[in-house]
JSON list of C-alpha atoms in Angstrom, two decimals:
[
{"chain": "A", "resi": 1, "resn": "GLY", "atom": "CA", "xyz": [-6.15, -19.92, -2.24]},
{"chain": "A", "resi": 2, "resn": "ALA", "atom": "CA", "xyz": [-6.33, -18.37, 1.34]},
{"chain": "A", "resi": 3, "resn": "GLY", "atom": "CA", "xyz": [-4.38, -15.25, 0.45]},
{"chain": "A", "resi": 4, "resn": "VAL", "atom": "CA", "xyz": [-3.31, -13.11, -2.36]},
{"chain": "A", "resi": 5, "resn": "SER", "atom": "CA", "xyz": [-0.63, -15.15, -4.47]},
{"chain": "A", "resi": 6, "resn": "GLN", "atom": "CA", "xyz": [2.16, -13.59, -6.58]},
{"chain": "A", "resi": 7, "resn": "THR", "atom": "CA", "xyz": [4.58, -15.39, -8.89]},
{"chain": "A", "resi": 8, "resn": "PRO", "atom": "CA", "xyz": [7.53, -15.05, -9.16]},
{"chain": "A", "resi": 9, "resn": "SER", "atom": "CA", "xyz": [8.56, -14.13, -5.83]},
{"chain": "A", "resi": 10, "resn": "ASN", "atom": "CA", "xyz": [11.99, -13.17, -7.37]},
{"chain": "A", "resi": 11, "resn": "LYS", "atom": "CA", "xyz": [12.96, -12.14, -11.05]},
{"chain": "A", "resi": 12, "resn": "VAL", "atom": "CA", "xyz": [16.19, -11.21, -12.39]},
{"chain": "A", "resi": 13, "resn": "THR", "atom": "CA", "xyz": [16.49, -9.97, -15.64]},
{"chain": "A", "resi": 14, "resn": "GLU", "atom": "CA", "xyz": [18.49, -8.16, -17.90]},
{"chain": "A", "resi": 15, "resn": "LYS", "atom": "CA", "xyz": [17.92, -4.40, -19.48]},
{"chain": "A", "resi": 16, "resn": "GLY", "atom": "CA", "xyz": [15.70, -4.44, -22.23]},
{"chain": "A", "resi": 17, "resn": "LYS", "atom": "CA", "xyz": [14.03, -7.79, -21.57]},
{"chain": "A", "resi": 18, "resn": "TYR", "atom": "CA", "xyz": [10.29, -8.47, -21.46]},
{"chain": "A", "resi": 19, "resn": "VAL", "atom": "CA", "xyz": [8.99, -9.56, -17.82]},
{"chain": "A", "resi": 20, "resn": "GLU", "atom": "CA", "xyz": [5.45, -10.74, -16.71]},
{"chain": "A", "resi": 21, "resn": "LEU", "atom": "CA", "xyz": [4.58, -10.84, -13.34]},
{"chain": "A", "resi": 22, "resn": "ARG", "atom": "CA", "xyz": [1.23, -12.76, -12.00]},
{"chain": "A", "resi": 23, "resn": "CYS", "atom": "CA", "xyz": [-1.16, -11.98, -9.41]},
{"chain": "A", "resi": 24, "resn": "ASP", "atom": "CA", "xyz": [-3.96, -14.75, -8.01]},
{"chain": "A", "resi": 25, "resn": "PRO", "atom": "CA", "xyz": [-6.33, -12.73, -5.99]},
{"chain": "A", "resi": 26, "resn": "ILE", "atom": "CA", "xyz": [-8.42, -13.68, -3.06]},
{"chain": "A", "resi": 27, "resn": "SER", "atom": "CA", "xyz": [-11.29, -15.52, -4.46]},
{"chain": "A", "resi": 28, "resn": "GLY", "atom": "CA", "xyz": [-14.51, -13.51, -4.47]},
{"chain": "A", "resi": 29, "resn": "HIS", "atom": "CA", "xyz": [-12.47, -10.26, -4.27]},
{"chain": "A", "resi": 30, "resn": "THR", "atom": "CA", "xyz": [-13.61, -7.86, -7.33]},
{"chain": "A", "resi": 31, "resn": "ALA", "atom": "CA", "xyz": [-11.05, -5.38, -7.10]},
{"chain": "A", "resi": 32, "resn": "LEU", "atom": "CA", "xyz": [-7.61, -6.06, -7.85]},
{"chain": "A", "resi": 33, "resn": "TYR", "atom": "CA", "xyz": [-4.55, -3.51, -7.37]},
{"chain": "A", "resi": 34, "resn": "TRP", "atom": "CA", "xyz": [-0.86, -3.18, -8.45]},
{"chain": "A", "resi": 35, "resn": "TYR", "atom": "CA", "xyz": [1.79, -1.35, -6.51]},
{"chain": "A", "resi": 36, "resn": "ARG", "atom": "CA", "xyz": [5.53, -0.99, -6.73]},
{"chain": "A", "resi": 37, "resn": "GLN", "atom": "CA", "xyz": [7.63, -0.24, -3.94]},
{"chain": "A", "resi": 38, "resn": "SER", "atom": "CA", "xyz": [11.22, 0.71, -4.01]},
{"chain": "A", "resi": 39, "resn": "LEU", "atom": "CA", "xyz": [13.59, 0.43, -0.68]},
{"chain": "A", "resi": 40, "resn": "GLY", "atom": "CA", "xyz": [12.46, 2.74, 2.05]},
{"chain": "A", "resi": 41, "resn": "GLN", "atom": "CA", "xyz": [9.43, 4.03, 0.24]},
{"chain": "A", "resi": 42, "resn": "GLY", "atom": "CA", "xyz": [5.69, 3.72, 0.35]},
{"chain": "A", "resi": 43, "resn": "PRO", "atom": "CA", "xyz": [3.91, 1.51, -2.16]},
{"chain": "A", "resi": 44, "resn": "GLU", "atom": "CA", "xyz": [3.42, 3.38, -5.61]},
{"chain": "A", "resi": 45, "resn": "PHE", "atom": "CA", "xyz": [-0.06, 3.25, -7.12]},
{"chain": "A", "resi": 46, "resn": "LEU", "atom": "CA", "xyz": [0.07, 1.78, -10.72]},
{"chain": "A", "resi": 47, "resn": "ILE", "atom": "CA", "xyz": [-3.30, 0.54, -11.98]},
{"chain": "A", "resi": 48, "resn": "TYR", "atom": "CA", "xyz": [-6.45, -1.21, -10.28]},
{"chain": "A", "resi": 49, "resn": "PHE", "atom": "CA", "xyz": [-9.24, -3.15, -11.71]},
{"chain": "A", "resi": 50, "resn": "GLN", "atom": "CA", "xyz": [-12.87, -3.63, -10.90]},
{"chain": "A", "resi": 51, "resn": "GLY", "atom": "CA", "xyz": [-13.73, -6.83, -12.43]},
{"chain": "A", "resi": 52, "resn": "THR", "atom": "CA", "xyz": [-12.11, -7.26, -16.17]},
{"chain": "A", "resi": 53, "resn": "GLY", "atom": "CA", "xyz": [-11.67, -3.72, -16.61]},
{"chain": "A", "resi": 54, "resn": "ALA", "atom": "CA", "xyz": [-8.92, -1.10, -15.56]},
{"chain": "A", "resi": 55, "resn": "ALA", "atom": "CA", "xyz": [-10.62, 1.46, -13.45]},
{"chain": "A", "resi": 56, "resn": "ASP", "atom": "CA", "xyz": [-7.69, 3.56, -12.96]},
{"chain": "A", "resi": 57, "resn": "ASP", "atom": "CA", "xyz": [-4.46, 3.31, -14.64]},
{"chain": "A", "resi": 58, "resn": "SER", "atom": "CA", "xyz": [-3.18, 6.67, -13.91]},
{"chain": "A", "resi": 59, "resn": "GLY", "atom": "CA", "xyz": [-0.12, 5.36, -11.85]},
{"chain": "A", "resi": 60, "resn": "LEU", "atom": "CA", "xyz": [1.29, 3.45, -14.99]},
{"chain": "A", "resi": 61, "resn": "PRO", "atom": "CA", "xyz": [4.92, 5.43, -15.39]},
{"chain": "A", "resi": 62, "resn": "ASN", "atom": "CA", "xyz": [4.81, 4.95, -19.28]},
{"chain": "A", "resi": 63, "resn": "ASP", "atom": "CA", "xyz": [3.80, 2.77, -22.23]},
{"chain": "A", "resi": 64, "resn": "ARG", "atom": "CA", "xyz": [6.29, 0.05, -21.18]},
{"chain": "A", "resi": 65, "resn": "PHE", "atom": "CA", "xyz": [3.96, -0.89, -18.43]},
{"chain": "A", "resi": 66, "resn": "PHE", "atom": "CA", "xyz": [0.58, -2.65, -19.13]},
{"chain": "A", "resi": 67, "resn": "ALA", "atom": "CA", "xyz": [-1.58, -4.90, -17.03]},
{"chain": "A", "resi": 68, "resn": "VAL", "atom": "CA", "xyz": [-4.72, -7.33, -17.89]},
{"chain": "A", "resi": 69, "resn": "ARG", "atom": "CA", "xyz": [-7.25, -9.30, -15.98]},
{"chain": "A", "resi": 70, "resn": "PRO", "atom": "CA", "xyz": [-9.12, -11.13, -18.80]},
{"chain": "A", "resi": 71, "resn": "GLU", "atom": "CA", "xyz": [-11.66, -13.13, -16.69]},
{"chain": "A", "resi": 72, "resn": "GLY", "atom": "CA", "xyz": [-11.84, -10.85, -13.61]},
{"chain": "A", "resi": 73, "resn": "SER", "atom": "CA", "xyz": [-9.56, -13.06, -11.45]},
{"chain": "A", "resi": 74, "resn": "VAL", "atom": "CA", "xyz": [-5.93, -13.53, -12.06]},
{"chain": "A", "resi": 75, "resn": "SER", "atom": "CA", "xyz": [-3.91, -10.45, -13.37]},
{"chain": "A", "resi": 76, "resn": "THR", "atom": "CA", "xyz": [-0.87, -10.14, -15.12]},
{"chain": "A", "resi": 77, "resn": "LEU", "atom": "CA", "xyz": [1.58, -7.02, -15.16]},
{"chain": "A", "resi": 78, "resn": "LYS", "atom": "CA", "xyz": [3.74, -6.75, -18.18]},
{"chain": "A", "resi": 79, "resn": "ILE", "atom": "CA", "xyz": [6.71, -4.77, -18.52]},
{"chain": "A", "resi": 80, "resn": "GLN", "atom": "CA", "xyz": [8.41, -4.25, -21.77]},
{"chain": "A", "resi": 81, "resn": "ARG", "atom": "CA", "xyz": [12.14, -2.92, -22.51]},
{"chain": "A", "resi": 82, "resn": "THR", "atom": "CA", "xyz": [12.97, -3.25, -19.00]},
{"chain": "A", "resi": 83, "resn": "GLU", "atom": "CA", "xyz": [14.96, -0.63, -17.38]},
{"chain": "A", "resi": 84, "resn": "ARG", "atom": "CA", "xyz": [17.33, -0.48, -14.17]},
{"chain": "A", "resi": 85, "resn": "GLY", "atom": "CA", "xyz": [14.88, 1.89, -12.76]},
{"chain": "A", "resi": 86, "resn": "ASP", "atom": "CA", "xyz": [12.20, -0.59, -13.01]},
{"chain": "A", "resi": 87, "resn": "SER", "atom": "CA", "xyz": [13.93, -2.55, -10.26]},
{"chain": "A", "resi": 88, "resn": "ALA", "atom": "CA", "xyz": [11.39, -2.75, -7.30]},
{"chain": "A", "resi": 89, "resn": "VAL", "atom": "CA", "xyz": [8.92, -5.03, -5.29]},
{"chain": "A", "resi": 90, "resn": "TYR", "atom": "CA", "xyz": [5.75, -5.19, -7.29]},
{"chain": "A", "resi": 91, "resn": "LEU", "atom": "CA", "xyz": [2.72, -5.75, -4.99]},
{"chain": "A", "resi": 92, "resn": "CYS", "atom": "CA", "xyz": [-0.55, -6.88, -5.71]},
{"chain": "A", "resi": 93, "resn": "ALA", "atom": "CA", "xyz": [-3.69, -6.32, -3.55]},
{"chain": "A", "resi": 94, "resn": "SER", "atom": "CA", "xyz": [-7.30, -7.39, -3.72]},
{"chain": "A", "resi": 95, "resn": "SER", "atom": "CA", "xyz": [-10.30, -5.98, -1.98]},
{"chain": "A", "resi": 96, "resn": "ARG", "atom": "CA", "xyz": [-13.97, -7.18, -1.66]},
{"chain": "A", "resi": 97, "resn": "ASP", "atom": "CA", "xyz": [-15.20, -4.38, 0.37]},
{"chain": "A", "resi": 98, "resn": "THR", "atom": "CA", "xyz": [-14.01, -0.95, -1.13]},
{"chain": "A", "resi": 99, "resn": "ASN", "atom": "CA", "xyz": [-15.82, 0.88, 1.25]},
{"chain": "A", "resi": 100, "resn": "THR", "atom": "CA", "xyz": [-13.45, 0.34, 3.96]},
{"chain": "A", "resi": 101, "resn": "GLY", "atom": "CA", "xyz": [-10.41, 0.24, 1.87]},
{"chain": "A", "resi": 102, "resn": "GLU", "atom": "CA", "xyz": [-8.97, -2.91, 3.26]},
{"chain": "A", "resi": 103, "resn": "LEU", "atom": "CA", "xyz": [-6.27, -4.40, 0.79]},
{"chain": "A", "resi": 104, "resn": "PHE", "atom": "CA", "xyz": [-4.93, -7.75, 1.14]},
{"chain": "A", "resi": 105, "resn": "PHE", "atom": "CA", "xyz": [-1.50, -7.53, -0.29]},
{"chain": "A", "resi": 106, "resn": "GLY", "atom": "CA", "xyz": [0.40, -10.59, -1.68]},
{"chain": "A", "resi": 107, "resn": "GLU", "atom": "CA", "xyz": [4.05, -11.02, -0.77]},
{"chain": "A", "resi": 108, "resn": "GLY", "atom": "CA", "xyz": [5.14, -9.20, -3.77]},
{"chain": "A", "resi": 109, "resn": "SER", "atom": "CA", "xyz": [7.45, -10.15, -6.76]},
{"chain": "A", "resi": 110, "resn": "ARG", "atom": "CA", "xyz": [10.91, -8.53, -6.54]},
{"chain": "A", "resi": 111, "resn": "LEU", "atom": "CA", "xyz": [12.35, -7.62, -9.94]},
{"chain": "A", "resi": 112, "resn": "THR", "atom": "CA", "xyz": [15.88, -6.78, -10.34]},
{"chain": "A", "resi": 113, "resn": "VAL", "atom": "CA", "xyz": [16.86, -5.51, -13.86]},
{"chain": "A", "resi": 114, "resn": "LEU", "atom": "CA", "xyz": [20.49, -5.68, -14.14]},
{"chain": "B", "resi": 1, "resn": "GLY", "atom": "CA", "xyz": [-2.06, 17.18, -6.61]},
{"chain": "B", "resi": 2, "resn": "GLN", "atom": "CA", "xyz": [-1.52, 14.88, -3.63]},
{"chain": "B", "resi": 3, "resn": "ASN", "atom": "CA", "xyz": [0.86, 15.10, -0.65]},
{"chain": "B", "resi": 4, "resn": "ILE", "atom": "CA", "xyz": [1.24, 12.72, 2.25]},
{"chain": "B", "resi": 5, "resn": "ASP", "atom": "CA", "xyz": [3.63, 13.35, 4.89]},
{"chain": "B", "resi": 6, "resn": "GLN", "atom": "CA", "xyz": [4.88, 11.17, 7.90]},
{"chain": "B", "resi": 7, "resn": "PRO", "atom": "CA", "xyz": [8.24, 11.08, 9.89]},
{"chain": "B", "resi": 8, "resn": "THR", "atom": "CA", "xyz": [10.66, 8.96, 8.41]},
{"chain": "B", "resi": 9, "resn": "GLU", "atom": "CA", "xyz": [11.94, 7.34, 11.51]},
{"chain": "B", "resi": 10, "resn": "MET", "atom": "CA", "xyz": [10.69, 6.90, 15.43]},
{"chain": "B", "resi": 11, "resn": "THR", "atom": "CA", "xyz": [12.09, 4.93, 18.12]},
{"chain": "B", "resi": 12, "resn": "ALA", "atom": "CA", "xyz": [10.42, 4.15, 21.45]},
{"chain": "B", "resi": 13, "resn": "THR", "atom": "CA", "xyz": [10.47, 1.82, 24.54]},
{"chain": "B", "resi": 14, "resn": "GLU", "atom": "CA", "xyz": [8.76, -1.32, 25.16]},
{"chain": "B", "resi": 15, "resn": "GLY", "atom": "CA", "xyz": [5.80, -0.64, 26.93]},
{"chain": "B", "resi": 16, "resn": "ALA", "atom": "CA", "xyz": [5.50, 2.97, 26.20]},
{"chain": "B", "resi": 17, "resn": "ILE", "atom": "CA", "xyz": [2.94, 4.95, 23.90]},
{"chain": "B", "resi": 18, "resn": "VAL", "atom": "CA", "xyz": [3.93, 6.42, 20.83]},
{"chain": "B", "resi": 19, "resn": "GLN", "atom": "CA", "xyz": [1.94, 8.57, 18.25]},
{"chain": "B", "resi": 20, "resn": "ILE", "atom": "CA", "xyz": [2.70, 8.67, 14.69]},
{"chain": "B", "resi": 21, "resn": "ASN", "atom": "CA", "xyz": [1.43, 11.75, 12.75]},
{"chain": "B", "resi": 22, "resn": "CYS", "atom": "CA", "xyz": [0.13, 12.20, 9.07]},
{"chain": "B", "resi": 23, "resn": "THR", "atom": "CA", "xyz": [-0.66, 15.08, 7.27]},
{"chain": "B", "resi": 24, "resn": "TYR", "atom": "CA", "xyz": [-2.22, 15.17, 3.97]},
{"chain": "B", "resi": 25, "resn": "GLN", "atom": "CA", "xyz": [-3.28, 17.55, 0.92]},
{"chain": "B", "resi": 26, "resn": "THR", "atom": "CA", "xyz": [-5.34, 15.79, -1.59]},
{"chain": "B", "resi": 27, "resn": "SER", "atom": "CA", "xyz": [-7.81, 17.15, -4.36]},
{"chain": "B", "resi": 28, "resn": "GLY", "atom": "CA", "xyz": [-10.63, 15.28, -2.40]},
{"chain": "B", "resi": 29, "resn": "PHE", "atom": "CA", "xyz": [-11.12, 13.12, 0.66]},
{"chain": "B", "resi": 30, "resn": "ASN", "atom": "CA", "xyz": [-12.68, 9.78, 0.86]},
{"chain": "B", "resi": 31, "resn": "GLY", "atom": "CA", "xyz": [-11.10, 7.92, 3.75]},
{"chain": "B", "resi": 32, "resn": "LEU", "atom": "CA", "xyz": [-7.71, 7.69, 5.36]},
{"chain": "B", "resi": 33, "resn": "PHE", "atom": "CA", "xyz": [-6.11, 4.38, 6.30]},
{"chain": "B", "resi": 34, "resn": "TRP", "atom": "CA", "xyz": [-3.03, 2.74, 8.36]},
{"chain": "B", "resi": 35, "resn": "TYR", "atom": "CA", "xyz": [-1.17, -0.06, 7.35]},
{"chain": "B", "resi": 36, "resn": "GLN", "atom": "CA", "xyz": [1.71, -1.95, 9.11]},
{"chain": "B", "resi": 37, "resn": "GLN", "atom": "CA", "xyz": [4.48, -3.40, 7.12]},
{"chain": "B", "resi": 38, "resn": "HIS", "atom": "CA", "xyz": [7.05, -5.56, 8.68]},
{"chain": "B", "resi": 39, "resn": "ALA", "atom": "CA", "xyz": [10.44, -5.58, 6.96]},
{"chain": "B", "resi": 40, "resn": "GLY", "atom": "CA", "xyz": [10.45, -7.76, 3.86]},
{"chain": "B", "resi": 41, "resn": "GLU", "atom": "CA", "xyz": [6.78, -8.73, 4.48]},
{"chain": "B", "resi": 42, "resn": "ALA", "atom": "CA", "xyz": [3.34, -7.26, 2.64]},
{"chain": "B", "resi": 43, "resn": "PRO", "atom": "CA", "xyz": [1.45, -4.23, 3.95]},
{"chain": "B", "resi": 44, "resn": "THR", "atom": "CA", "xyz": [-1.45, -5.36, 6.42]},
{"chain": "B", "resi": 45, "resn": "PHE", "atom": "CA", "xyz": [-4.44, -3.30, 7.36]},
{"chain": "B", "resi": 46, "resn": "LEU", "atom": "CA", "xyz": [-4.66, -1.35, 10.76]},
{"chain": "B", "resi": 47, "resn": "SER", "atom": "CA", "xyz": [-7.57, 1.04, 10.56]},
{"chain": "B", "resi": 48, "resn": "TYR", "atom": "CA", "xyz": [-9.80, 3.03, 8.59]},
{"chain": "B", "resi": 49, "resn": "ASN", "atom": "CA", "xyz": [-11.12, 6.73, 9.49]},
{"chain": "B", "resi": 50, "resn": "VAL", "atom": "CA", "xyz": [-13.48, 8.71, 7.21]},
{"chain": "B", "resi": 51, "resn": "LEU", "atom": "CA", "xyz": [-15.44, 10.87, 9.71]},
{"chain": "B", "resi": 52, "resn": "ASP", "atom": "CA", "xyz": [-13.52, 12.85, 12.36]},
{"chain": "B", "resi": 53, "resn": "GLY", "atom": "CA", "xyz": [-12.54, 11.55, 15.62]},
{"chain": "B", "resi": 54, "resn": "LEU", "atom": "CA", "xyz": [-10.95, 8.51, 17.21]},
{"chain": "B", "resi": 55, "resn": "GLU", "atom": "CA", "xyz": [-10.98, 5.07, 16.19]},
{"chain": "B", "resi": 56, "resn": "GLU", "atom": "CA", "xyz": [-10.07, 2.44, 18.84]},
{"chain": "B", "resi": 57, "resn": "LYS", "atom": "CA", "xyz": [-8.97, -1.16, 18.23]},
{"chain": "B", "resi": 58, "resn": "GLY", "atom": "CA", "xyz": [-7.29, -2.89, 21.03]},
{"chain": "B", "resi": 59, "resn": "ARG", "atom": "CA", "xyz": [-3.86, -1.48, 21.46]},
{"chain": "B", "resi": 60, "resn": "PHE", "atom": "CA", "xyz": [-3.99, 0.62, 18.61]},
{"chain": "B", "resi": 61, "resn": "SER", "atom": "CA", "xyz": [-6.03, 3.65, 17.84]},
{"chain": "B", "resi": 62, "resn": "SER", "atom": "CA", "xyz": [-6.29, 6.12, 14.72]},
{"chain": "B", "resi": 63, "resn": "PHE", "atom": "CA", "xyz": [-7.49, 9.75, 14.92]},
{"chain": "B", "resi": 64, "resn": "LEU", "atom": "CA", "xyz": [-8.95, 11.97, 11.97]},
{"chain": "B", "resi": 65, "resn": "SER", "atom": "CA", "xyz": [-9.39, 15.69, 11.56]},
{"chain": "B", "resi": 66, "resn": "ARG", "atom": "CA", "xyz": [-10.39, 16.37, 8.15]},
{"chain": "B", "resi": 67, "resn": "SER", "atom": "CA", "xyz": [-10.28, 20.29, 8.48]},
{"chain": "B", "resi": 68, "resn": "LYS", "atom": "CA", "xyz": [-6.92, 19.99, 9.48]},
{"chain": "B", "resi": 69, "resn": "GLY", "atom": "CA", "xyz": [-5.56, 17.43, 7.03]},
{"chain": "B", "resi": 70, "resn": "TYR", "atom": "CA", "xyz": [-4.18, 15.43, 9.83]},
{"chain": "B", "resi": 71, "resn": "SER", "atom": "CA", "xyz": [-4.37, 11.81, 11.31]},
{"chain": "B", "resi": 72, "resn": "TYR", "atom": "CA", "xyz": [-1.95, 9.91, 13.94]},
{"chain": "B", "resi": 73, "resn": "LEU", "atom": "CA", "xyz": [-1.97, 6.34, 14.90]},
{"chain": "B", "resi": 74, "resn": "LEU", "atom": "CA", "xyz": [-1.28, 5.76, 18.43]},
{"chain": "B", "resi": 75, "resn": "LEU", "atom": "CA", "xyz": [0.25, 2.53, 19.86]},
{"chain": "B", "resi": 76, "resn": "LYS", "atom": "CA", "xyz": [0.00, 1.77, 23.37]},
{"chain": "B", "resi": 77, "resn": "GLU", "atom": "CA", "xyz": [1.86, -0.74, 25.40]},
{"chain": "B", "resi": 78, "resn": "LEU", "atom": "CA", "xyz": [4.27, -1.08, 22.71]},
{"chain": "B", "resi": 79, "resn": "GLN", "atom": "CA", "xyz": [5.84, -4.70, 22.26]},
{"chain": "B", "resi": 80, "resn": "MET", "atom": "CA", "xyz": [9.04, -5.49, 20.36]},
{"chain": "B", "resi": 81, "resn": "LYS", "atom": "CA", "xyz": [6.83, -7.22, 17.72]},
{"chain": "B", "resi": 82, "resn": "ASP", "atom": "CA", "xyz": [5.48, -3.55, 16.97]},
{"chain": "B", "resi": 83, "resn": "SER", "atom": "CA", "xyz": [8.74, -2.57, 15.45]},
{"chain": "B", "resi": 84, "resn": "ALA", "atom": "CA", "xyz": [7.80, -2.10, 11.72]},
{"chain": "B", "resi": 85, "resn": "SER", "atom": "CA", "xyz": [6.83, 0.67, 9.14]},
{"chain": "B", "resi": 86, "resn": "TYR", "atom": "CA", "xyz": [3.66, 2.25, 9.41]},
{"chain": "B", "resi": 87, "resn": "LEU", "atom": "CA", "xyz": [2.07, 3.73, 6.24]},
{"chain": "B", "resi": 88, "resn": "CYS", "atom": "CA", "xyz": [-0.65, 6.33, 6.24]},
{"chain": "B", "resi": 89, "resn": "ALA", "atom": "CA", "xyz": [-2.71, 6.19, 2.95]},
{"chain": "B", "resi": 90, "resn": "VAL", "atom": "CA", "xyz": [-5.47, 8.23, 1.47]},
{"chain": "B", "resi": 91, "resn": "ARG", "atom": "CA", "xyz": [-8.35, 7.64, -0.71]},
{"chain": "B", "resi": 92, "resn": "SER", "atom": "CA", "xyz": [-8.69, 11.00, -2.59]},
{"chain": "B", "resi": 93, "resn": "SER", "atom": "CA", "xyz": [-12.01, 11.21, -4.37]},
{"chain": "B", "resi": 94, "resn": "TYR", "atom": "CA", "xyz": [-15.17, 9.24, -4.55]},
{"chain": "B", "resi": 95, "resn": "ASN", "atom": "CA", "xyz": [-14.81, 7.90, -8.28]},
{"chain": "B", "resi": 96, "resn": "THR", "atom": "CA", "xyz": [-11.84, 5.79, -7.68]},
{"chain": "B", "resi": 97, "resn": "ASP", "atom": "CA", "xyz": [-10.81, 3.23, -5.08]},
{"chain": "B", "resi": 98, "resn": "LYS", "atom": "CA", "xyz": [-7.00, 3.72, -5.36]},
{"chain": "B", "resi": 99, "resn": "LEU", "atom": "CA", "xyz": [-5.15, 4.32, -1.99]},
{"chain": "B", "resi": 100, "resn": "ILE", "atom": "CA", "xyz": [-2.29, 6.97, -2.17]},
{"chain": "B", "resi": 101, "resn": "PHE", "atom": "CA", "xyz": [0.44, 5.78, 0.29]},
{"chain": "B", "resi": 102, "resn": "GLY", "atom": "CA", "xyz": [3.14, 7.83, 2.16]},
{"chain": "B", "resi": 103, "resn": "THR", "atom": "CA", "xyz": [6.42, 6.77, 2.51]},
{"chain": "B", "resi": 104, "resn": "GLY", "atom": "CA", "xyz": [5.88, 5.27, 5.72]},
{"chain": "B", "resi": 105, "resn": "THR", "atom": "CA", "xyz": [7.23, 5.63, 9.38]},
{"chain": "B", "resi": 106, "resn": "ARG", "atom": "CA", "xyz": [9.78, 3.22, 10.34]},
{"chain": "B", "resi": 107, "resn": "LEU", "atom": "CA", "xyz": [9.33, 2.42, 14.06]},
{"chain": "B", "resi": 108, "resn": "GLN", "atom": "CA", "xyz": [11.91, 0.81, 16.20]},
{"chain": "B", "resi": 109, "resn": "VAL", "atom": "CA", "xyz": [11.00, -0.42, 19.56]},
{"chain": "B", "resi": 110, "resn": "PHE", "atom": "CA", "xyz": [13.85, -0.92, 22.30]},
{"chain": "B", "resi": 111, "resn": "PRO", "atom": "CA", "xyz": [13.72, -3.15, 25.36]}
]
């Protein structure tokens, strides 16, 4: 596609449930990033991939969060036993030229945990 | 540790010039970035500085002083559509490509 695509755009779930958020990056972009953003805050880094491997997962808050990118393209962010504090917009971005740091962001998946 | 500071909110008048400052403290440095984010939308890339000095791109310019841990984004000839949040981000070292973002500066442009 022309841009980074994220699904679902909105997800409402109950505390304790499992959630998957999907990101389809721009074709040919080898780097893929996950951030989350709360209202009035900047994006908070979670994890980034170079190809299929997680190059840096230091931002994942705890072991309830996991992300995969098995074929080096689409990525899935998985959140187990969701908590109300997980409510945020989850942003995915991809990049081709890591020298300039230009990330192309998707519109985000808004997660609400009731 | 890493710390990025920018003002929370600023206001300006259409046609004016505004400067948004950003200071950072990181364990290493490999580039500073500015992104624009309109309410409810995704951030979009504005500029990248890795060497000291001013980078100009149309109505927007970005300045970097590595010794001072300081950058600013200068917006000239403000337009109403420039009302948005402006995010300062730092790439902190050479072995990771992650960007660490500040909390953003919400700019409101009034007629």
